[in-house]
Amino acid sequence: MPVVCVVGAQWGDEGKGKVVDLYAQYADVVVRYGGGANAGHTLVVGGEKVVLHLVPSGALQPRAQCVIGQGTVLDPKVLLDEIDELERRDLAPERVFVSDRAHVVLPHHKLIDGLREADAGAGAIGTTKRGIGPCYEDKVARRGIRIGDLVDAKTLGERVRANIEAWRPVIAALGGEVPDVDAIVQLYAEYGGRLRPFITDTAKLLWDAMKDGKNVLLEGAQGAMLDVDHGTYPYVTSSTVLAGGACAGAGLGPTAIDRVVGITKAYTTRVGGGPFPTELHGEDGERLRKAGNEFGATTGRPRRCGWLDIPALRFAVQINGMSELAVTKLDILAGLGDISICTHYEGRDGTRYDTPPYDGLEDLTPVYEKLPGWTEDLTKCETIDDLPDNARSYIRRIEELADAKVGMVSVGADRTQTLRLRDPFG
Ligand code: GDP
Ligand code: IMO
Ligand code: MG
């Protein structure tokens, strides 16, 4: 089992960081394959919290190589800050390897992202304003700047100039100020100089690792319902976040992936705009937000909260080919009374939907089943058998409805608060 992929099964923030950190103790290489600093992956070790945006969540395990693949979009400043942080913590930053083919987020990407959101008013997507959309647009338009370009001062200037020219009318129409090309080129050449020792052909690194029988862990960002193809379009991110995206984004073939683990919270959250059928409004939503401390790890925005959405989860299982699920934040449901679980949606004409349709999700009604809750604190549980009967029944019901086994249960943010953790490569 040398290659395992961890992906988000909802709208992001499912607790992927925690699971990847735990799995990374068994891994030789951990790879981020998509997205950028829109991701915020939280790790809690010995009571201390660390949030990583670009460097893989294997960074706090001493051994794993941390690879950032070509499917990502990188803000060099954020990356260098995280590398510096590893250095400060004596965590061997030379374990970080950055793909020469990954794309570079430029200052105007962030500017345009912000201006567009402001311009869209109530129709805004609610992006993280990290420049992700415009950077991926440049990649697909074949005018992007890649990490490898940063170390070639001659071509960097020409490429950045051409890129800014392409955006000039857009920036002007949005009322923004076109940035100074020379200043950007100078700054990004400096970043390139500092990143140079970390830049490599990461697909080759992975190929060699796999040939040597090393354990490779692929770390997804975001979640299935934010996927550019399968998510709640246009309220999605701009990349393929699914396990399938790991092939192109890390540089390995589909036959190389042995196992896909989907991470889901025991309930649902979403940051930003877009449909969310099981959202709880008012006091009920507030109760869940407070209990789960649901505020974004990247932007600090309050997360929208609601009951577990099985149609979305079932869909995520299918389109990712998940071998199993890990359920996080089960501890948060304690003391909330009966627990509702959305088994399917219904259209106005009574049509039943077992997975989300391509459009019109906001017009569907979630149909709930009620399950008895529990009041016991789960955070000290050490095995599945320590869980109250009702919590165990809830997990069993998720397995039946989503058609996937639950391999791991998380009952607290700390590494240690994890039930049924096994070597994923075993
Ligand atoms: P990611 O983006 O999927 O890595 O998730 P985030 O880090 O953005 O958000 C998950 C949040 O839940 C973080 O604050 C974690 O520390 C926290 N967390 C993860 N698992 C658990 C759990 O089982 N219980 C509790 N109470 N918190 C958890
Ligand atoms: P992790 O990896 C939660 C959401 C944004 C917005 C939409 C588009 O921590 O789970 P973008 O900035 O990507 O153009 O924003 O996607 N979004 C996330 N929500 N967790 C994330 O990452 C997210 N990354 C993007 O809130 O709705
Ligand atoms: Mg997050």
Tab-separated table of C-alpha atoms and ligand atoms in Angstrom:
chain	number	residue	atom	x	y	z
A	1	MET	CA	0.000	0.000	0.000
A	2	PRO	CA	2.585	2.634	-0.878
A	3	VAL	CA	0.284	5.505	-1.975
A	4	VAL	CA	-2.587	6.834	0.140
A	5	CYS	CA	-4.646	9.922	-0.684
A	6	VAL	CA	-6.513	11.994	1.924
A	7	VAL	CA	-9.324	14.220	0.613
A	8	GLY	CA	-12.054	16.460	1.984
A	9	ALA	CA	-15.552	14.988	1.632
A	10	GLN	CA	-17.550	18.187	2.234
A	11	TRP	CA	-16.940	21.919	1.708
A	12	GLY	CA	-13.414	21.965	3.165
A	13	ASP	CA	-12.146	22.298	6.740
A	14	GLU	CA	-13.092	18.709	7.581
A	15	GLY	CA	-9.922	18.172	9.620
A	16	LYS	CA	-7.633	16.973	6.813
A	17	GLY	CA	-4.631	18.606	8.490
A	18	LYS	CA	-5.113	16.584	11.657
A	19	VAL	CA	-5.496	13.294	9.782
A	20	VAL	CA	-2.541	13.950	7.456
A	21	ASP	CA	-0.346	14.831	10.448
A	22	LEU	CA	-1.266	11.506	12.059
A	23	TYR	CA	-0.789	9.452	8.906
A	24	ALA	CA	2.485	11.250	8.177
A	25	GLN	CA	4.178	9.377	11.018
A	26	TYR	CA	3.993	6.323	8.719
A	27	ALA	CA	4.870	8.214	5.500
A	28	ASP	CA	8.171	8.848	3.743
A	29	VAL	CA	6.759	11.573	1.500
A	30	VAL	CA	3.733	13.856	1.972
A	31	VAL	CA	2.485	15.787	-1.072
A	32	ARG	CA	0.192	18.781	-1.517
A	33	TYR	CA	-1.195	18.457	-5.035
A	34	GLY	CA	-3.648	21.292	-5.516
A	35	GLY	CA	-4.975	24.636	-4.347
A	36	GLY	CA	-2.840	27.232	-2.640
A	37	ALA	CA	-2.933	29.445	0.409
A	38	ASN	CA	-6.742	29.339	0.331
A	39	ALA	CA	-6.224	26.156	2.364
A	40	GLY	CA	-5.745	26.332	6.117
A	41	HIS	CA	-4.816	23.013	7.695
A	42	THR	CA	-4.715	22.929	11.486
A	43	LEU	CA	-2.486	20.620	13.515
A	44	VAL	CA	-2.614	20.452	17.287
A	45	VAL	CA	0.314	18.796	19.023
A	46	GLY	CA	0.680	18.805	22.790
A	47	GLY	CA	-1.873	21.603	23.067
A	48	GLU	CA	-0.056	23.833	20.575
A	49	LYS	CA	-1.880	24.812	17.395
A	50	VAL	CA	-0.142	25.242	14.030
A	51	VAL	CA	-1.941	26.286	10.824
A	52	LEU	CA	-0.280	25.430	7.505
A	53	HIS	CA	-1.396	26.927	4.193
A	54	LEU	CA	1.093	25.557	1.672
A	55	VAL	CA	3.633	23.262	3.286
A	56	PRO	CA	2.154	19.754	3.649
A	57	SER	CA	0.787	18.751	7.035
A	58	GLY	CA	3.536	16.162	7.357
A	59	ALA	CA	5.909	18.967	8.330
A	60	LEU	CA	5.564	18.449	12.078
A	61	GLN	CA	6.536	14.800	11.839
A	62	PRO	CA	10.306	14.763	11.846
A	63	ARG	CA	10.906	12.259	9.071
A	64	ALA	CA	8.607	12.904	6.114
A	65	GLN	CA	9.725	14.708	2.978
A	66	CYS	CA	7.256	17.511	2.230
A	67	VAL	CA	6.525	17.947	-1.460
A	68	ILE	CA	4.497	20.712	-3.105
A	69	GLY	CA	3.399	19.479	-6.507
A	70	GLN	CA	2.789	21.187	-9.837
A	71	GLY	CA	-0.983	21.286	-9.386
A	72	THR	CA	-0.660	23.960	-6.715
A	73	VAL	CA	-0.598	27.748	-7.018
A	74	LEU	CA	2.016	29.263	-4.742
A	75	ASP	CA	2.327	32.621	-3.081
A	76	PRO	CA	6.124	32.702	-2.583
A	77	LYS	CA	5.902	34.968	0.461
A	78	VAL	CA	3.536	32.597	2.291
A	79	LEU	CA	5.709	29.643	1.345
A	80	LEU	CA	8.935	31.310	2.503
A	81	ASP	CA	7.312	32.339	5.788
A	82	GLU	CA	6.285	28.737	6.421
A	83	ILE	CA	9.754	27.466	5.530
A	84	ASP	CA	11.237	30.048	7.954
A	85	GLU	CA	8.836	28.820	10.616
A	86	LEU	CA	10.071	25.244	10.144
A	87	GLU	CA	13.615	26.533	10.531
A	88	ARG	CA	12.679	28.357	13.757
A	89	ARG	CA	11.167	25.171	15.120
A	90	ASP	CA	14.201	23.159	14.133
A	91	LEU	CA	12.074	21.066	11.817
A	92	ALA	CA	14.569	20.572	8.976
A	93	PRO	CA	13.177	22.791	6.193
A	94	GLU	CA	15.468	21.027	3.720
A	95	ARG	CA	12.714	18.362	3.665
A	96	VAL	CA	10.585	20.763	1.588
A	97	PHE	CA	10.580	20.201	-2.184
A	98	VAL	CA	8.727	22.561	-4.517
A	99	SER	CA	7.784	21.695	-8.082
A	100	ASP	CA	9.366	23.851	-10.777
A	101	ARG	CA	6.037	23.587	-12.628
A	102	ALA	CA	3.770	24.925	-9.867
A	103	HIS	CA	2.230	28.288	-10.714
A	104	VAL	CA	3.051	31.539	-8.967
A	105	VAL	CA	0.417	33.773	-7.378
A	106	LEU	CA	1.304	37.364	-8.260
A	107	PRO	CA	0.217	40.512	-6.379
A	108	HIS	CA	-2.338	41.447	-9.034
A	109	HIS	CA	-3.979	38.010	-8.748
A	110	LYS	CA	-4.872	38.884	-5.175
A	111	LEU	CA	-5.843	42.419	-6.155
A	112	ILE	CA	-8.188	41.197	-8.903
A	113	ASP	CA	-9.673	38.508	-6.652
A	114	GLY	CA	-10.532	41.182	-4.063
A	115	LEU	CA	-11.815	43.733	-6.581
A	116	ARG	CA	-14.081	41.190	-8.259
A	117	GLU	CA	-15.537	40.094	-4.953
A	118	ALA	CA	-16.248	43.702	-3.972
A	119	ASP	CA	-17.762	44.344	-7.396
A	120	ALA	CA	-20.042	41.292	-7.221
A	121	GLY	CA	-21.811	42.574	-4.095
A	122	ALA	CA	-24.449	40.084	-2.947
A	123	GLY	CA	-23.443	37.669	-5.728
A	124	ALA	CA	-19.891	37.347	-4.425
A	125	ILE	CA	-18.439	33.843	-4.189
A	126	GLY	CA	-16.888	34.579	-0.836
A	127	THR	CA	-13.381	33.610	-1.939
A	128	THR	CA	-10.434	33.691	0.413
A	129	LYS	CA	-8.990	36.556	-1.708
A	130	ARG	CA	-5.690	34.729	-1.957
A	131	GLY	CA	-5.591	35.176	-5.759
A	132	ILE	CA	-6.384	31.527	-6.434
A	133	GLY	CA	-8.968	32.027	-9.219
A	134	PRO	CA	-6.946	34.536	-11.307
A	135	CYS	CA	-3.778	32.442	-10.941
A	136	TYR	CA	-5.477	29.285	-12.221
A	137	GLU	CA	-7.047	31.381	-14.999
A	138	ASP	CA	-3.529	32.352	-16.112
A	139	LYS	CA	-2.409	28.741	-15.978
A	140	VAL	CA	-5.232	27.601	-18.256
A	141	ALA	CA	-4.804	30.638	-20.511
A	142	ARG	CA	-1.165	29.559	-20.931
A	143	ARG	CA	0.318	32.807	-19.732
A	144	GLY	CA	1.063	31.900	-16.106
A	145	ILE	CA	4.373	32.345	-14.315
A	146	ARG	CA	5.777	29.098	-12.963
A	147	ILE	CA	8.088	28.569	-10.005
A	148	GLY	CA	10.903	27.594	-12.377
A	149	ASP	CA	10.560	31.012	-14.066
A	150	LEU	CA	11.447	32.772	-10.816
A	151	VAL	CA	15.052	31.656	-11.018
A	152	ASP	CA	15.602	32.878	-14.571
A	153	ALA	CA	15.927	36.658	-14.283
A	154	LYS	CA	16.000	37.150	-18.065
A	155	THR	CA	12.680	35.518	-18.911
A	156	LEU	CA	10.956	36.493	-15.654
A	157	GLY	CA	10.777	40.173	-16.612
A	158	GLU	CA	9.290	39.477	-20.056
A	159	ARG	CA	6.779	36.989	-18.738
A	160	VAL	CA	5.550	39.135	-15.871
A	161	ARG	CA	5.252	42.121	-18.202
A	162	ALA	CA	3.165	40.153	-20.716
A	163	ASN	CA	1.029	38.783	-17.909
A	164	ILE	CA	0.259	42.196	-16.434
A	165	GLU	CA	-0.560	43.558	-19.898
A	166	ALA	CA	-3.156	40.812	-20.296
A	167	TRP	CA	-4.829	41.871	-17.051
A	168	ARG	CA	-4.492	45.633	-17.512
A	169	PRO	CA	-7.998	46.198	-18.962
A	170	VAL	CA	-9.564	44.014	-16.279
A	171	ILE	CA	-7.838	45.887	-13.471
A	172	ALA	CA	-8.787	49.217	-15.018
A	173	ALA	CA	-12.434	48.200	-15.460
A	174	LEU	CA	-12.577	47.202	-11.793
A	175	GLY	CA	-11.147	50.568	-10.780
A	176	GLY	CA	-7.858	49.147	-9.549
A	177	GLU	CA	-4.333	50.379	-9.970
A	178	VAL	CA	-2.078	48.429	-12.329
A	179	PRO	CA	0.975	47.360	-10.323
A	180	ASP	CA	4.524	48.422	-11.120
A	181	VAL	CA	6.096	45.678	-13.228
A	182	ASP	CA	9.698	46.397	-12.293
A	183	ALA	CA	8.958	46.273	-8.588
A	184	ILE	CA	7.201	42.906	-8.968
A	185	VAL	CA	9.998	41.442	-11.076
A	186	GLN	CA	12.597	42.534	-8.558
A	187	LEU	CA	10.686	41.167	-5.574
A	188	TYR	CA	9.817	37.854	-7.251
A	189	ALA	CA	13.402	37.367	-8.473
A	190	GLU	CA	14.432	37.746	-4.836
A	191	TYR	CA	11.857	35.142	-3.815
A	192	GLY	CA	13.218	32.917	-6.582
A	193	GLY	CA	16.710	33.258	-5.165
A	194	ARG	CA	15.531	32.180	-1.746
A	195	LEU	CA	13.395	29.335	-3.083
A	196	ARG	CA	16.078	27.986	-5.434
A	197	PRO	CA	17.393	25.271	-3.059
A	198	PHE	CA	13.867	23.883	-2.642
A	199	ILE	CA	12.867	23.799	-6.324
A	200	THR	CA	13.035	20.472	-8.118
A	201	ASP	CA	11.263	18.080	-10.489
A	202	THR	CA	8.910	16.689	-7.855
A	203	ALA	CA	7.242	14.158	-10.184
A	204	LYS	CA	10.647	12.532	-10.616
A	205	LEU	CA	11.164	12.594	-6.849
A	206	LEU	CA	7.838	10.776	-6.411
A	207	TRP	CA	8.586	8.263	-9.134
A	208	ASP	CA	11.890	7.382	-7.488
A	209	ALA	CA	10.230	7.176	-4.070
A	210	MET	CA	7.535	4.823	-5.366
A	211	LYS	CA	10.101	2.654	-7.148
A	212	ASP	CA	11.956	2.343	-3.851
A	213	GLY	CA	8.733	1.182	-2.167
A	214	LYS	CA	8.471	4.325	-0.038
A	215	ASN	CA	5.158	5.347	1.504
A	216	VAL	CA	3.619	8.362	-0.233
A	217	LEU	CA	0.781	10.339	1.315
A	218	LEU	CA	-1.189	12.693	-0.940
A	219	GLU	CA	-2.782	15.587	0.940
A	220	GLY	CA	-5.932	17.066	-0.600
A	221	ALA	CA	-7.017	20.633	0.028
A	222	GLN	CA	-10.609	21.967	0.060
A	223	GLY	CA	-13.408	19.395	-0.284
A	224	ALA	CA	-15.459	17.599	-2.943
A	225	MET	CA	-18.298	20.145	-2.950
A	226	LEU	CA	-15.770	22.898	-3.757
A	227	ASP	CA	-14.380	20.974	-6.738
A	228	VAL	CA	-14.439	23.005	-9.946
A	229	ASP	CA	-16.206	20.202	-11.865
A	230	HIS	CA	-18.351	18.499	-9.271
A	231	GLY	CA	-18.976	21.139	-6.628
A	232	THR	CA	-21.701	23.736	-6.249
A	233	TYR	CA	-20.562	25.682	-9.316
A	234	PRO	CA	-19.904	28.619	-9.528
A	235	TYR	CA	-19.503	28.676	-5.738
A	236	VAL	CA	-16.396	26.505	-5.901
A	237	THR	CA	-12.657	26.893	-5.923
A	238	SER	CA	-10.734	26.884	-9.212
A	239	SER	CA	-9.014	23.499	-9.054
A	240	THR	CA	-9.650	19.765	-9.115
A	241	VAL	CA	-9.625	18.912	-5.451
A	242	LEU	CA	-10.656	15.260	-5.851
A	243	ALA	CA	-8.382	12.234	-5.529
A	244	GLY	CA	-8.336	12.191	-9.338
A	245	GLY	CA	-6.685	15.605	-9.227
A	246	ALA	CA	-3.817	14.119	-7.258
A	247	CYS	CA	-2.635	12.259	-10.361
A	248	ALA	CA	-2.086	15.388	-12.436
A	249	GLY	CA	-1.306	17.626	-9.473
A	250	ALA	CA	1.390	15.419	-7.945
A	251	GLY	CA	2.475	13.657	-11.126
A	252	LEU	CA	1.588	10.000	-10.784
A	253	GLY	CA	-0.819	7.672	-12.542
A	254	PRO	CA	-4.242	6.574	-11.246
A	255	THR	CA	-3.045	2.992	-10.854
A	256	ALA	CA	-0.489	4.206	-8.290
A	257	ILE	CA	-3.113	5.219	-5.730
A	258	ASP	CA	-3.925	2.326	-3.428
A	259	ARG	CA	-6.292	3.919	-1.007
A	260	VAL	CA	-8.424	7.067	-0.731
A	261	VAL	CA	-9.507	8.265	2.715
A	262	GLY	CA	-12.297	10.850	2.806
A	263	ILE	CA	-12.500	13.189	5.770
A	264	THR	CA	-15.912	14.345	6.968
A	265	LYS	CA	-17.016	16.239	10.016
A	266	ALA	CA	-19.839	14.654	12.022
A	267	TYR	CA	-21.865	17.661	10.832
A	268	THR	CA	-21.367	20.143	7.995
A	269	THR	CA	-19.714	23.547	7.623
A	270	ARG	CA	-19.109	25.880	4.726
A	271	VAL	CA	-17.285	29.227	4.427
A	272	GLY	CA	-18.311	31.692	1.738
A	273	GLY	CA	-21.388	31.845	-0.483
A	274	GLY	CA	-23.367	29.168	-2.288
A	275	PRO	CA	-26.056	26.617	-1.539
A	276	PHE	CA	-25.944	24.648	1.706
A	277	PRO	CA	-29.134	22.579	2.073
A	278	THR	CA	-28.693	21.507	5.702
A	279	GLU	CA	-27.571	24.907	6.989
A	280	LEU	CA	-28.932	25.838	10.408
A	281	HIS	CA	-29.790	29.492	10.780
A	282	GLY	CA	-30.179	31.667	13.853
A	283	GLU	CA	-29.653	30.192	17.275
A	284	ASP	CA	-29.293	26.563	16.146
A	285	GLY	CA	-26.474	27.398	13.752
A	286	GLU	CA	-24.865	29.614	16.365
A	287	ARG	CA	-24.922	26.772	18.902
A	288	LEU	CA	-23.030	24.466	16.543
A	289	ARG	CA	-20.592	27.256	15.546
A	290	LYS	CA	-19.847	27.965	19.165
A	291	ALA	CA	-19.522	24.324	20.196
A	292	GLY	CA	-17.237	23.553	17.232
A	293	ASN	CA	-15.376	26.882	17.302
A	294	GLU	CA	-16.178	27.155	13.623
A	295	PHE	CA	-14.128	30.061	12.347
A	296	GLY	CA	-11.990	29.808	9.195
A	297	ALA	CA	-8.336	28.816	9.663
A	298	THR	CA	-7.313	31.067	6.751
A	299	THR	CA	-9.620	34.089	6.884
A	300	GLY	CA	-11.110	33.852	10.386
A	301	ARG	CA	-14.605	34.135	8.887
A	302	PRO	CA	-17.430	32.462	10.827
A	303	ARG	CA	-18.244	29.167	9.139
A	304	ARG	CA	-21.854	28.426	8.240
A	305	CYS	CA	-22.957	25.312	10.157
A	306	GLY	CA	-25.565	22.600	9.691
A	307	TRP	CA	-26.411	18.917	10.029
A	308	LEU	CA	-24.590	16.168	8.198
A	309	ASP	CA	-25.538	16.153	4.515
A	310	ILE	CA	-25.500	12.529	3.366
A	311	PRO	CA	-26.297	13.208	-0.334
A	312	ALA	CA	-23.186	15.416	-0.535
A	313	LEU	CA	-21.118	12.847	1.393
A	314	ARG	CA	-22.407	9.941	-0.719
A	315	PHE	CA	-21.484	11.920	-3.845
A	316	ALA	CA	-18.010	12.612	-2.452
A	317	VAL	CA	-17.524	8.882	-1.769
A	318	GLN	CA	-18.483	8.079	-5.362
A	319	ILE	CA	-16.493	10.707	-7.259
A	320	ASN	CA	-13.341	10.191	-5.206
A	321	GLY	CA	-13.494	6.394	-5.117
A	322	MET	CA	-13.091	6.573	-1.346
A	323	SER	CA	-11.971	3.375	0.308
A	324	GLU	CA	-13.113	4.629	3.692
A	325	LEU	CA	-14.127	7.662	5.735
A	326	ALA	CA	-12.638	9.322	8.790
A	327	VAL	CA	-15.226	11.170	10.888
A	328	THR	CA	-13.952	14.203	12.804
A	329	LYS	CA	-15.422	16.441	15.508
A	330	LEU	CA	-17.803	13.793	16.846
A	331	ASP	CA	-17.131	15.316	20.287
A	332	ILE	CA	-18.886	18.527	19.245
A	333	LEU	CA	-22.316	16.875	18.966
A	334	ALA	CA	-22.397	15.994	22.693
A	335	GLY	CA	-25.199	17.673	24.576
A	336	LEU	CA	-26.935	19.039	21.483
A	337	GLY	CA	-30.027	16.850	21.967
A	338	ASP	CA	-31.346	14.723	19.098
A	339	ILE	CA	-29.154	14.688	16.026
A	340	SER	CA	-30.595	15.179	12.560
A	341	ILE	CA	-29.026	13.578	9.518
A	342	CYS	CA	-30.105	14.505	6.001
A	343	THR	CA	-30.710	11.239	4.129
A	344	HIS	CA	-31.773	12.754	0.775
A	345	TYR	CA	-33.246	15.892	-0.788
A	346	GLU	CA	-36.677	16.408	-2.270
A	347	GLY	CA	-37.649	18.684	-5.154
A	348	ARG	CA	-40.832	20.778	-5.189
A	349	ASP	CA	-42.492	18.116	-7.337
A	350	GLY	CA	-41.536	15.400	-4.870
A	351	THR	CA	-38.582	14.073	-6.891
A	352	ARG	CA	-36.043	12.333	-4.670
A	353	TYR	CA	-32.330	13.186	-4.951
A	354	ASP	CA	-29.775	10.875	-3.373
A	355	THR	CA	-26.837	13.002	-4.586
A	356	PRO	CA	-26.693	16.732	-5.407
A	357	PRO	CA	-27.956	17.628	-8.918
A	358	TYR	CA	-25.776	19.807	-11.168
A	359	ASP	CA	-27.782	22.925	-10.369
A	360	GLY	CA	-30.713	24.167	-8.304
A	361	LEU	CA	-29.518	22.741	-5.000
A	362	GLU	CA	-30.870	25.824	-3.231
A	363	ASP	CA	-34.416	24.878	-4.282
A	364	LEU	CA	-34.324	21.381	-2.790
A	365	THR	CA	-35.555	20.474	0.674
A	366	PRO	CA	-33.377	18.313	2.907
A	367	VAL	CA	-35.212	15.308	4.346
A	368	TYR	CA	-34.029	14.377	7.835
A	369	GLU	CA	-33.933	11.344	10.032
A	370	LYS	CA	-33.593	11.989	13.765
A	371	LEU	CA	-31.190	9.983	15.871
A	372	PRO	CA	-30.888	10.104	19.654
A	373	GLY	CA	-27.945	12.193	20.842
A	374	TRP	CA	-25.694	11.816	23.872
A	375	THR	CA	-24.485	14.053	26.670
A	376	GLU	CA	-21.205	12.328	27.573
A	377	ASP	CA	-17.918	14.097	26.889
A	378	LEU	CA	-16.139	12.108	24.173
A	379	THR	CA	-12.819	13.894	24.309
A	380	LYS	CA	-11.284	11.395	26.743
A	381	CYS	CA	-12.433	8.286	24.877
A	382	GLU	CA	-9.557	6.067	23.841
A	383	THR	CA	-11.275	3.370	21.828
A	384	ILE	CA	-14.484	3.015	19.851
A	385	ASP	CA	-15.833	0.879	22.707
A	386	ASP	CA	-15.545	3.897	25.045
A	387	LEU	CA	-18.089	5.807	22.939
A	388	PRO	CA	-21.679	5.963	24.225
A	389	ASP	CA	-24.054	3.608	22.345
A	390	ASN	CA	-25.795	6.495	20.611
A	391	ALA	CA	-22.524	7.861	19.239
A	392	ARG	CA	-21.610	4.414	17.925
A	393	SER	CA	-25.065	4.072	16.326
A	394	TYR	CA	-24.597	7.469	14.669
A	395	ILE	CA	-21.326	6.298	13.090
A	396	ARG	CA	-22.986	3.051	11.936
A	397	ARG	CA	-25.833	5.018	10.361
A	398	ILE	CA	-23.329	7.228	8.468
A	399	GLU	CA	-21.679	4.078	7.114
A	400	GLU	CA	-25.017	2.657	5.923
A	401	LEU	CA	-26.266	5.854	4.333
A	402	ALA	CA	-23.017	7.006	2.708
A	403	ASP	CA	-22.112	3.457	1.643
A	404	ALA	CA	-18.594	3.626	3.070
A	405	LYS	CA	-16.841	2.225	6.121
A	406	VAL	CA	-15.642	4.594	8.836
A	407	GLY	CA	-12.036	3.720	9.582
A	408	MET	CA	-11.179	6.466	12.031
A	409	VAL	CA	-13.047	8.713	14.454
A	410	SER	CA	-11.701	11.955	15.876
A	411	VAL	CA	-12.942	13.247	19.229
A	412	GLY	CA	-10.757	16.316	19.722
A	413	ALA	CA	-8.276	18.522	17.900
A	414	ASP	CA	-5.181	16.969	19.456
A	415	ARG	CA	-3.198	14.204	17.786
A	416	THR	CA	-3.958	11.931	20.693
A	417	GLN	CA	-7.743	12.343	20.504
A	418	THR	CA	-8.160	9.803	17.759
A	419	LEU	CA	-9.917	6.441	17.811
A	420	ARG	CA	-8.994	3.440	15.701
A	421	LEU	CA	-5.897	4.988	14.113
A	422	ARG	CA	-4.032	2.397	12.074
A	423	ASP	CA	-1.036	2.557	9.762
A	424	PRO	CA	-2.754	3.581	6.500
A	425	PHE	CA	0.026	1.942	4.478
A	426	GLY	CA	-0.230	-1.348	6.352
B	1	GDP	P1	-8.708	21.215	7.216
B	1	GDP	O1	-8.714	22.420	6.351
B	1	GDP	O2	-9.521	20.099	6.635
B	1	GDP	O3	-7.331	20.760	7.592
B	1	GDP	O4	-9.446	21.629	8.566
B	1	GDP	P2	-9.216	22.999	9.402
B	1	GDP	O5	-7.932	22.909	10.113
B	1	GDP	O6	-9.461	24.173	8.543
B	1	GDP	O7	-10.452	22.944	10.400
B	1	GDP	C1	-10.665	21.872	11.266
B	1	GDP	C2	-10.702	22.407	12.712
B	1	GDP	O8	-11.227	21.414	13.562
B	1	GDP	C3	-9.345	22.752	13.261
B	1	GDP	O9	-9.465	23.819	14.159
B	1	GDP	C4	-8.942	21.474	13.993
B	1	GDP	O10	-8.004	21.720	15.025
B	1	GDP	C5	-10.265	21.051	14.549
B	1	GDP	N1	-10.468	19.603	14.738
B	1	GDP	C6	-10.094	18.584	13.915
B	1	GDP	N2	-10.581	17.409	14.380
B	1	GDP	C7	-11.266	17.697	15.510
B	1	GDP	C8	-12.053	16.917	16.416
B	1	GDP	O11	-12.218	15.715	16.281
B	1	GDP	N3	-12.649	17.586	17.457
B	1	GDP	C9	-12.507	18.912	17.627
B	1	GDP	N4	-13.130	19.472	18.662
B	1	GDP	N5	-11.794	19.683	16.796
B	1	GDP	C10	-11.196	19.083	15.743
B	2	IMO	P1	-9.140	23.761	3.258
B	2	IMO	O1	-8.025	23.055	2.504
B	2	IMO	C1	-12.902	25.903	3.190
B	2	IMO	C2	-13.782	28.258	-0.409
B	2	IMO	C3	-13.882	29.730	-0.161
B	2	IMO	C4	-14.902	30.104	-1.230
B	2	IMO	C5	-14.505	29.200	-2.397
B	2	IMO	C6	-13.607	29.857	-3.436
B	2	IMO	O2	-8.674	24.464	4.488
B	2	IMO	O3	-10.266	22.817	3.489
B	2	IMO	P2	-11.039	30.526	-3.422
B	2	IMO	O4	-10.281	31.454	-2.533
B	2	IMO	O5	-10.532	29.131	-3.434
B	2	IMO	O6	-11.201	31.076	-4.819
B	2	IMO	O7	-12.530	30.502	-2.795
B	2	IMO	O8	-13.822	28.103	-1.818
B	2	IMO	N1	-12.535	27.620	0.069
B	2	IMO	C7	-12.427	26.918	1.205
B	2	IMO	N2	-13.324	26.678	2.179
B	2	IMO	N3	-11.681	25.350	3.271
B	2	IMO	C8	-10.778	25.553	2.293
B	2	IMO	O9	-9.587	24.911	2.265
B	2	IMO	C9	-11.118	26.405	1.210
B	2	IMO	N4	-10.471	26.824	0.112
B	2	IMO	C10	-11.357	27.569	-0.588
B	2	IMO	O10	-14.344	30.015	1.133
B	2	IMO	O11	-16.191	29.726	-0.816
B	3	MG	MG	-9.120	24.470	6.475
